[in-house]
Tab-separated table of N, CA and C in Angstrom:
chain	number	residue	atom	x	y	z
N	37	MET	N	16.169	-6.357	26.196
N	37	MET	CA	15.730	-5.032	26.577
N	37	MET	C	15.192	-4.310	25.353
N	38	ARG	N	14.132	-3.554	25.556
N	38	ARG	CA	13.524	-2.765	24.496
N	38	ARG	C	13.569	-1.295	24.858
N	39	ALA	N	13.555	-0.460	23.842
N	39	ALA	CA	13.497	0.983	24.084
N	39	ALA	C	12.090	1.408	24.481
N	40	ALA	N	11.086	0.659	24.036
N	40	ALA	CA	9.689	0.921	24.403
N	40	ALA	C	8.985	-0.420	24.534
N	41	TYR	N	8.243	-0.570	25.623
N	41	TYR	CA	7.473	-1.789	25.836
N	41	TYR	C	6.005	-1.516	25.536
N	42	PRO	N	5.299	-2.514	24.991
N	42	PRO	CA	3.888	-2.293	24.691
N	42	PRO	C	3.075	-2.118	25.976
N	43	ASP	N	2.016	-1.338	25.868
N	43	ASP	CA	1.098	-1.178	26.995
N	43	ASP	C	0.173	-2.375	27.104
N	44	ARG	N	-0.057	-3.014	25.977
N	44	ARG	CA	-0.945	-4.172	25.966
N	44	ARG	C	-0.534	-5.111	24.846
N	45	GLU	N	-0.625	-6.404	25.115
N	45	GLU	CA	-0.369	-7.438	24.113
N	45	GLU	C	-1.585	-8.341	24.049
N	46	GLY	N	-1.803	-8.952	22.918
N	46	GLY	CA	-2.921	-9.869	22.800
N	46	GLY	C	-2.818	-10.696	21.542
N	47	THR	N	-3.844	-11.497	21.326
N	47	THR	CA	-3.927	-12.319	20.122
N	47	THR	C	-5.355	-12.289	19.607
N	48	VAL	N	-5.483	-12.580	18.344
N	48	VAL	CA	-6.795	-12.738	17.722
N	48	VAL	C	-6.723	-14.004	16.867
N	49	LYS	N	-7.777	-14.786	16.887
N	49	LYS	CA	-7.855	-16.011	16.101
N	49	LYS	C	-8.616	-15.707	14.815
N	50	ARG	N	-8.001	-16.067	13.676
N	50	ARG	CA	-8.669	-15.868	12.390
N	50	ARG	C	-8.265	-16.952	11.417
N	51	ASP	N	-9.238	-17.606	10.849
N	51	ASP	CA	-9.022	-18.600	9.801
N	51	ASP	C	-7.971	-19.639	10.205
N	52	GLY	N	-8.118	-20.173	11.406
N	52	GLY	CA	-7.246	-21.253	11.862
N	52	GLY	C	-5.892	-20.833	12.393
N	53	ALA	N	-5.648	-19.554	12.532
N	53	ALA	CA	-4.350	-19.080	13.019
N	53	ALA	C	-4.537	-18.053	14.131
N	54	THR	N	-3.642	-18.092	15.087
N	54	THR	CA	-3.589	-17.074	16.129
N	54	THR	C	-2.603	-16.009	15.688
N	55	ILE	N	-3.043	-14.753	15.703
N	55	ILE	CA	-2.208	-13.622	15.281
N	55	ILE	C	-1.906	-12.786	16.517
N	56	ALA	N	-0.638	-12.562	16.799
N	56	ALA	CA	-0.214	-11.797	17.972
N	56	ALA	C	-0.076	-10.318	17.611
N	57	PHE	N	-0.486	-9.460	18.561
N	57	PHE	CA	-0.360	-8.014	18.333
N	57	PHE	C	0.112	-7.322	19.595
N	58	GLU	N	0.610	-6.100	19.419
N	58	GLU	CA	1.020	-5.237	20.531
N	58	GLU	C	0.429	-3.851	20.314
N	59	ILE	N	0.078	-3.207	21.428
N	59	ILE	CA	-0.472	-1.856	21.368
N	59	ILE	C	0.363	-0.952	22.263
N	60	TYR	N	0.726	0.188	21.725
N	60	TYR	CA	1.419	1.240	22.459
N	60	TYR	C	0.409	2.380	22.554
N	61	GLU	N	-0.189	2.538	23.718
N	61	GLU	CA	-1.300	3.478	23.890
N	61	GLU	C	-0.823	4.925	23.980
N	62	ARG	N	-1.630	5.816	23.442
N	62	ARG	CA	-1.457	7.260	23.577
N	62	ARG	C	-2.873	7.815	23.521
N	63	ALA	N	-3.434	8.085	24.693
N	63	ALA	CA	-4.842	8.490	24.787
N	63	ALA	C	-5.157	9.673	23.875
N	64	GLY	N	-6.204	9.519	23.097
N	64	GLY	CA	-6.682	10.596	22.237
N	64	GLY	C	-5.893	10.809	20.960
N	65	ALA	N	-4.811	10.073	20.781
N	65	ALA	CA	-3.978	10.256	19.587
N	65	ALA	C	-4.477	9.373	18.442
N	66	PRO	N	-4.226	9.788	17.207
N	66	PRO	CA	-4.571	8.934	16.065
N	66	PRO	C	-3.779	7.623	16.124
N	67	THR	N	-4.337	6.585	15.519
N	67	THR	CA	-3.694	5.267	15.531
N	67	THR	C	-2.914	5.024	14.247
N	68	LEU	N	-1.725	4.466	14.417
N	68	LEU	CA	-0.911	3.994	13.299
N	68	LEU	C	-0.907	2.469	13.339
N	69	LEU	N	-1.235	1.827	12.233
N	69	LEU	CA	-1.128	0.380	12.099
N	69	LEU	C	0.147	0.098	11.329
N	70	LEU	N	1.129	-0.483	11.995
N	70	LEU	CA	2.380	-0.841	11.337
N	70	LEU	C	2.219	-2.258	10.806
N	71	THR	N	2.055	-2.374	9.491
N	71	THR	CA	1.756	-3.668	8.883
N	71	THR	C	2.992	-4.551	8.831
N	72	GLN	N	2.715	-5.810	8.579
N	72	GLN	CA	3.805	-6.771	8.433
N	72	GLN	C	4.569	-6.475	7.164
N	73	THR	N	5.768	-6.978	7.082
N	73	THR	CA	6.486	-6.981	5.813
N	73	THR	C	6.370	-8.413	5.290
N	74	TRP	N	7.398	-9.004	4.787
N	74	TRP	CA	7.349	-10.399	4.335
N	74	TRP	C	7.269	-11.310	5.561
N	75	GLN	N	6.903	-12.569	5.353
N	75	GLN	CA	6.795	-13.510	6.459
N	75	GLN	C	8.139	-13.848	7.093
N	76	ILE	N	9.220	-13.348	6.548
N	76	ILE	CA	10.536	-13.638	7.120
N	76	ILE	C	10.858	-12.760	8.325
N	77	LEU	N	10.018	-11.754	8.602
N	77	LEU	CA	10.264	-10.844	9.722
N	77	LEU	C	9.029	-10.720	10.599
N	78	HIS	N	9.265	-10.527	11.887
N	78	HIS	CA	8.149	-10.260	12.787
N	78	HIS	C	8.073	-8.763	13.063
N	79	ALA	N	7.118	-8.359	13.889
N	79	ALA	CA	6.842	-6.940	14.106
N	79	ALA	C	7.994	-6.190	14.767
N	80	ARG	N	8.939	-6.882	15.348
N	80	ARG	CA	10.055	-6.187	15.991
N	80	ARG	C	10.950	-5.466	14.991
N	81	HIS	N	10.749	-5.682	13.698
N	81	HIS	CA	11.549	-4.917	12.720
N	81	HIS	C	11.226	-3.424	12.805
N	82	TRP	N	10.121	-3.070	13.491
N	82	TRP	CA	9.760	-1.666	13.695
N	82	TRP	C	10.393	-1.092	14.962
N	83	LYS	N	11.234	-1.854	15.641
N	83	LYS	CA	11.681	-1.480	16.994
N	83	LYS	C	12.388	-0.126	17.074
N	84	PHE	N	13.009	0.338	16.025
N	84	PHE	CA	13.681	1.637	16.093
N	84	PHE	C	12.719	2.807	15.897
N	85	MET	N	11.564	2.546	15.330
N	85	MET	CA	10.583	3.609	15.090
N	85	MET	C	9.545	3.709	16.202
N	86	ILE	N	9.232	2.599	16.848
N	86	ILE	CA	8.163	2.578	17.844
N	86	ILE	C	8.393	3.550	19.000
N	87	PRO	N	9.591	3.653	19.571
N	87	PRO	CA	9.747	4.586	20.701
N	87	PRO	C	9.363	6.028	20.344
N	88	TYR	N	9.755	6.487	19.176
N	88	TYR	CA	9.399	7.846	18.772
N	88	TYR	C	7.913	7.943	18.439
N	89	LEU	N	7.428	7.040	17.584
N	89	LEU	CA	6.038	7.106	17.151
N	89	LEU	C	5.071	7.000	18.324
N	90	SER	N	5.389	6.147	19.304
N	90	SER	CA	4.470	5.935	20.423
N	90	SER	C	4.402	7.129	21.376
N	91	ARG	N	5.294	8.083	21.233
N	91	ARG	CA	5.189	9.323	22.017
N	91	ARG	C	4.140	10.260	21.444
N	92	HIS	N	3.796	10.061	20.177
N	92	HIS	CA	2.904	10.979	19.475
N	92	HIS	C	1.625	10.325	18.954
N	93	TYR	N	1.621	9.007	18.847
N	93	TYR	CA	0.498	8.278	18.271
N	93	TYR	C	0.200	7.033	19.091
N	94	ARG	N	-0.989	6.501	18.905
N	94	ARG	CA	-1.307	5.152	19.392
N	94	ARG	C	-0.789	4.226	18.295
N	95	VAL	N	0.039	3.260	18.644
N	95	VAL	CA	0.686	2.397	17.657
N	95	VAL	C	0.237	0.952	17.858
N	96	VAL	N	-0.166	0.317	16.770
N	96	VAL	CA	-0.547	-1.097	16.779
N	96	VAL	C	0.380	-1.833	15.818
N	97	THR	N	1.009	-2.892	16.316
N	97	THR	CA	1.841	-3.750	15.475
N	97	THR	C	1.322	-5.176	15.587
N	98	TYR	N	1.666	-6.005	14.633
N	98	TYR	CA	1.289	-7.425	14.715
N	98	TYR	C	2.311	-8.276	13.981
N	99	ASP	N	2.413	-9.521	14.433
N	99	ASP	CA	3.291	-10.475	13.769
N	99	ASP	C	2.517	-11.153	12.648
N	100	PRO	N	3.111	-11.281	11.483
N	100	PRO	CA	2.417	-11.971	10.403
N	100	PRO	C	2.274	-13.453	10.718
N	101	VAL	N	1.242	-14.067	10.172
N	101	VAL	CA	1.122	-15.513	10.276
N	101	VAL	C	2.395	-16.111	9.690
N	102	GLY	N	2.994	-17.033	10.410
N	102	GLY	CA	4.234	-17.660	9.957
N	102	GLY	C	5.474	-17.113	10.634
N	103	ASN	N	5.324	-16.126	11.549
N	103	ASN	CA	6.506	-15.550	12.187
N	103	ASN	C	6.166	-14.985	13.559
N	104	GLY	N	7.222	-14.689	14.313
N	104	GLY	CA	7.063	-14.076	15.630
N	104	GLY	C	6.209	-14.931	16.546
N	105	LYS	N	5.279	-14.281	17.248
N	105	LYS	CA	4.414	-14.977	18.196
N	105	LYS	C	3.138	-15.509	17.550
N	106	SER	N	2.988	-15.334	16.251
N	106	SER	CA	1.810	-15.843	15.541
N	106	SER	C	2.044	-17.281	15.087
N	107	ASP	N	0.945	-17.963	14.779
N	107	ASP	CA	1.014	-19.365	14.368
N	107	ASP	C	1.689	-19.536	13.019
N	108	ARG	N	2.265	-20.717	12.849
N	108	ARG	CA	2.806	-21.141	11.555
N	108	ARG	C	1.723	-21.970	10.887
N	109	ILE	N	1.373	-21.634	9.684
N	109	ILE	CA	0.350	-22.343	8.924
N	109	ILE	C	1.020	-22.889	7.662
N	110	TYR	N	0.694	-24.134	7.325
N	110	TYR	CA	1.368	-24.768	6.199
N	110	TYR	C	0.564	-24.745	4.908
N	111	ASP	N	-0.584	-24.106	4.915
N	111	ASP	CA	-1.387	-23.936	3.712
N	111	ASP	C	-0.922	-22.670	2.996
N	112	PRO	N	-0.363	-22.784	1.794
N	112	PRO	CA	0.150	-21.592	1.094
N	112	PRO	C	-0.919	-20.541	0.814
N	113	ASN	N	-2.176	-20.942	0.698
N	113	ASN	CA	-3.251	-19.977	0.461
N	113	ASN	C	-3.426	-19.021	1.640
N	114	ARG	N	-2.976	-19.443	2.808
N	114	ARG	CA	-3.120	-18.615	4.012
N	114	ARG	C	-2.187	-17.400	3.977
N	115	TYR	N	-1.283	-17.349	2.989
N	115	TYR	CA	-0.315	-16.257	2.885
N	115	TYR	C	-0.615	-15.308	1.716
N	116	GLY	N	-1.750	-15.456	1.078
N	116	GLY	CA	-2.116	-14.610	-0.055
N	116	GLY	C	-2.627	-13.244	0.384
N	117	ASP	N	-2.851	-12.382	-0.587
N	117	ASP	CA	-3.297	-11.007	-0.318
N	117	ASP	C	-4.577	-10.958	0.503
N	118	ARG	N	-5.580	-11.754	0.129
N	118	ARG	CA	-6.858	-11.727	0.846
N	118	ARG	C	-6.660	-12.062	2.317
N	119	SER	N	-5.867	-13.101	2.605
N	119	SER	CA	-5.617	-13.489	3.996
N	119	SER	C	-4.852	-12.408	4.742
N	120	GLN	N	-3.879	-11.791	4.097
N	120	GLN	CA	-3.102	-10.750	4.765
N	120	GLN	C	-3.967	-9.531	5.079
N	121	LEU	N	-4.854	-9.168	4.160
N	121	LEU	CA	-5.771	-8.053	4.427
N	121	LEU	C	-6.724	-8.400	5.561
N	122	ASP	N	-7.276	-9.596	5.528
N	122	ASP	CA	-8.213	-10.005	6.574
N	122	ASP	C	-7.528	-10.117	7.936
N	123	ASP	N	-6.264	-10.528	7.951
N	123	ASP	CA	-5.512	-10.565	9.216
N	123	ASP	C	-5.368	-9.161	9.791
N	124	ALA	N	-5.006	-8.211	8.945
N	124	ALA	CA	-4.845	-6.823	9.404
N	124	ALA	C	-6.168	-6.273	9.934
N	125	LEU	N	-7.270	-6.554	9.247
N	125	LEU	CA	-8.583	-6.094	9.703
N	125	LEU	C	-8.974	-6.756	11.024
N	126	ALA	N	-8.632	-8.036	11.187
N	126	ALA	CA	-8.916	-8.724	12.445
N	126	ALA	C	-8.139	-8.093	13.596
N	127	VAL	N	-6.911	-7.673	13.334
N	127	VAL	CA	-6.111	-6.990	14.364
N	127	VAL	C	-6.751	-5.649	14.711
N	128	LEU	N	-7.190	-4.911	13.701
N	128	LEU	CA	-7.872	-3.641	13.981
N	128	LEU	C	-9.103	-3.871	14.859
N	129	ASP	N	-9.889	-4.890	14.531
N	129	ASP	CA	-11.084	-5.193	15.330
N	129	ASP	C	-10.715	-5.585	16.753
N	130	ALA	N	-9.725	-6.461	16.894
N	130	ALA	CA	-9.339	-6.965	18.222
N	130	ALA	C	-8.749	-5.876	19.112
N	131	THR	N	-8.167	-4.861	18.502
N	131	THR	CA	-7.555	-3.776	19.284
N	131	THR	C	-8.501	-2.599	19.475
N	132	GLY	N	-9.731	-2.740	19.015
N	132	GLY	CA	-10.707	-1.670	19.172
N	132	GLY	C	-10.388	-0.445	18.340
N	133	THR	N	-9.783	-0.670	17.181
N	133	THR	CA	-9.368	0.428	16.303
N	133	THR	C	-10.401	0.613	15.202
N	134	SER	N	-11.100	1.730	15.233
N	134	SER	CA	-12.115	1.973	14.203
N	134	SER	C	-11.492	2.539	12.933
N	135	ILE	N	-10.424	3.326	13.095
N	135	ILE	CA	-9.762	3.927	11.928
N	135	ILE	C	-8.284	4.117	12.255
N	136	ALA	N	-7.440	3.929	11.254
N	136	ALA	CA	-5.991	4.044	11.458
N	136	ALA	C	-5.325	4.510	10.174
N	137	THR	N	-4.099	4.960	10.320
N	137	THR	CA	-3.226	5.184	9.181
N	137	THR	C	-2.375	3.931	9.039
N	138	ALA	N	-2.384	3.311	7.870
N	138	ALA	CA	-1.631	2.080	7.635
N	138	ALA	C	-0.245	2.434	7.095
N	139	ILE	N	0.760	1.868	7.729
N	139	ILE	CA	2.147	2.112	7.329
N	139	ILE	C	2.798	0.769	7.036
N	140	GLY	N	3.467	0.673	5.896
N	140	GLY	CA	4.101	-0.579	5.539
N	140	GLY	C	5.442	-0.378	4.878
N	141	LEU	N	6.329	-1.306	5.151
N	141	LEU	CA	7.670	-1.334	4.574
N	141	LEU	C	7.758	-2.521	3.626
N	142	SER	N	8.294	-2.312	2.439
N	142	SER	CA	8.466	-3.352	1.441
N	142	SER	C	7.116	-3.991	1.128
N	143	ARG	N	6.955	-5.279	1.340
N	143	ARG	CA	5.677	-5.954	1.062
N	143	ARG	C	4.556	-5.346	1.900
N	144	GLY	N	4.880	-4.855	3.082
N	144	GLY	CA	3.892	-4.194	3.921
N	144	GLY	C	3.340	-2.936	3.274
N	145	GLY	N	4.121	-2.307	2.392
N	145	GLY	CA	3.619	-1.156	1.649
N	145	GLY	C	2.466	-1.547	0.748
N	146	GLY	N	2.534	-2.732	0.191
N	146	GLY	CA	1.443	-3.250	-0.625
N	146	GLY	C	0.218	-3.546	0.221
N	147	ILE	N	0.431	-4.120	1.391
N	147	ILE	CA	-0.674	-4.414	2.300
N	147	ILE	C	-1.347	-3.113	2.721
N	148	ALA	N	-0.539	-2.123	3.098
N	148	ALA	CA	-1.086	-0.825	3.507
N	148	ALA	C	-1.869	-0.179	2.363
N	149	THR	N	-1.336	-0.249	1.147
N	149	THR	CA	-2.005	0.335	-0.013
N	149	THR	C	-3.332	-0.361	-0.295
N	150	MET	N	-3.331	-1.690	-0.231
N	150	MET	CA	-4.577	-2.429	-0.460
N	150	MET	C	-5.592	-2.149	0.645
N	151	LEU	N	-5.134	-2.046	1.892
N	151	LEU	CA	-6.052	-1.700	2.976
N	151	LEU	C	-6.724	-0.361	2.698
N	152	GLY	N	-5.927	0.621	2.290
N	152	GLY	CA	-6.479	1.941	1.989
N	152	GLY	C	-7.418	1.930	0.805
N	153	ALA	N	-7.093	1.142	-0.218
N	153	ALA	CA	-7.917	1.099	-1.429
N	153	ALA	C	-9.244	0.374	-1.199
N	154	PHE	N	-9.201	-0.726	-0.456
N	154	PHE	CA	-10.395	-1.556	-0.306
N	154	PHE	C	-11.156	-1.333	0.998
N	155	HIS	N	-10.566	-0.592	1.928
N	155	HIS	CA	-11.226	-0.344	3.217
N	155	HIS	C	-11.047	1.111	3.642
N	156	PRO	N	-11.492	2.057	2.797
N	156	PRO	CA	-11.315	3.477	3.139
N	156	PRO	C	-12.107	3.899	4.374
N	157	ASP	N	-13.081	3.084	4.783
N	157	ASP	CA	-13.820	3.366	6.005
N	157	ASP	C	-12.993	3.070	7.252
N	158	ARG	N	-11.920	2.264	7.108
N	158	ARG	CA	-11.071	1.892	8.239
N	158	ARG	C	-9.689	2.532	8.180
N	159	ILE	N	-9.270	2.927	6.983
N	159	ILE	CA	-7.917	3.448	6.781
N	159	ILE	C	-8.021	4.881	6.269
N	160	ASP	N	-7.494	5.826	7.055
N	160	ASP	CA	-7.594	7.236	6.657
N	160	ASP	C	-6.341	7.762	5.973
N	161	GLY	N	-5.318	6.954	5.883
N	161	GLY	CA	-4.096	7.350	5.192
N	161	GLY	C	-3.180	6.155	5.035
N	162	VAL	N	-2.273	6.235	4.071
N	162	VAL	CA	-1.339	5.154	3.793
N	162	VAL	C	0.055	5.737	3.644
N	163	VAL	N	1.026	5.092	4.265
N	163	VAL	CA	2.430	5.416	4.062
N	163	VAL	C	3.094	4.131	3.589
N	164	ALA	N	3.539	4.114	2.332
N	164	ALA	CA	4.182	2.944	1.755
N	164	ALA	C	5.672	3.249	1.629
N	165	ILE	N	6.484	2.634	2.489
N	165	ILE	CA	7.925	2.874	2.534
N	165	ILE	C	8.623	1.821	1.673
N	166	ALA	N	9.327	2.264	0.632
N	166	ALA	CA	10.021	1.365	-0.295
N	166	ALA	C	9.141	0.170	-0.651
N	167	PRO	N	7.937	0.447	-1.157
N	167	PRO	CA	6.978	-0.639	-1.380
N	167	PRO	C	7.447	-1.625	-2.438
N	168	SER	N	7.175	-2.877	-2.176
N	168	SER	CA	7.516	-3.949	-3.101
N	168	SER	C	6.220	-4.546	-3.629
N	169	HIS	N	5.570	-3.801	-4.508
N	169	HIS	CA	4.341	-4.271	-5.121
N	169	HIS	C	4.082	-3.422	-6.358
N	170	PRO	N	3.297	-3.953	-7.276
N	170	PRO	CA	2.926	-3.129	-8.430
N	170	PRO	C	1.964	-2.036	-7.987
N	171	TRP	N	2.011	-0.903	-8.620
N	171	TRP	CA	1.135	0.198	-8.219
N	171	TRP	C	-0.296	0.014	-8.683
N	172	VAL	N	-0.525	-0.963	-9.507
N	172	VAL	CA	-1.895	-1.307	-9.850
N	172	VAL	C	-2.405	-2.172	-8.705
N	173	VAL	N	-3.393	-1.686	-7.980
N	173	VAL	CA	-3.924	-2.442	-6.849
N	173	VAL	C	-4.984	-3.387	-7.372
N	174	THR	N	-4.697	-4.680	-7.265
N	174	THR	CA	-5.630	-5.687	-7.754
N	174	THR	C	-6.554	-6.136	-6.646
N	175	ASP	N	-7.696	-6.620	-7.009
N	175	ASP	CA	-8.667	-7.122	-6.051
N	175	ASP	C	-8.104	-8.381	-5.391
N	176	PRO	N	-7.927	-8.395	-4.072
N	176	PRO	CA	-7.329	-9.555	-3.407
N	176	PRO	C	-8.195	-10.801	-3.502
N	177	ASP	N	-9.471	-10.670	-3.829
N	177	ASP	CA	-10.329	-11.833	-3.986
N	177	ASP	C	-10.010	-12.588	-5.276
N	178	LEU	N	-9.249	-11.954	-6.160
N	178	LEU	CA	-8.919	-12.593	-7.433
N	178	LEU	C	-7.577	-13.319	-7.399
N	179	ASP	N	-6.832	-13.213	-6.277
N	179	ASP	CA	-5.506	-13.877	-6.267
N	179	ASP	C	-5.576	-15.308	-5.840
């Protein structure tokens, strides 16, 4: 049982992996993208926040490659910064999200920060909760 069920679920295929996402609709409300944390957790780690947030915002969550309903990939390069950013952008595209506020916990704070730094046309704000990354945002193409 969940406190809030998604209005829509789907998947997007990117770079050999299927990425699962959920959308909690709120017509006319700004969108929040709840980014993945480490690959050890799936999007349900947001389960205590989604019921409240989805009353006020359109909420998009996704499972990281390697966990939840997304594919497991055995190529370590598929878990680098560039791939994680591109996965998040693919989810935004698949959910019809032109702009969102990116929110991340721990490693997700780094993903949210990089999304905001490198894609300001898609990300209008960043909330990094207990971020686990250096504050120097490096170019993900260099990792």
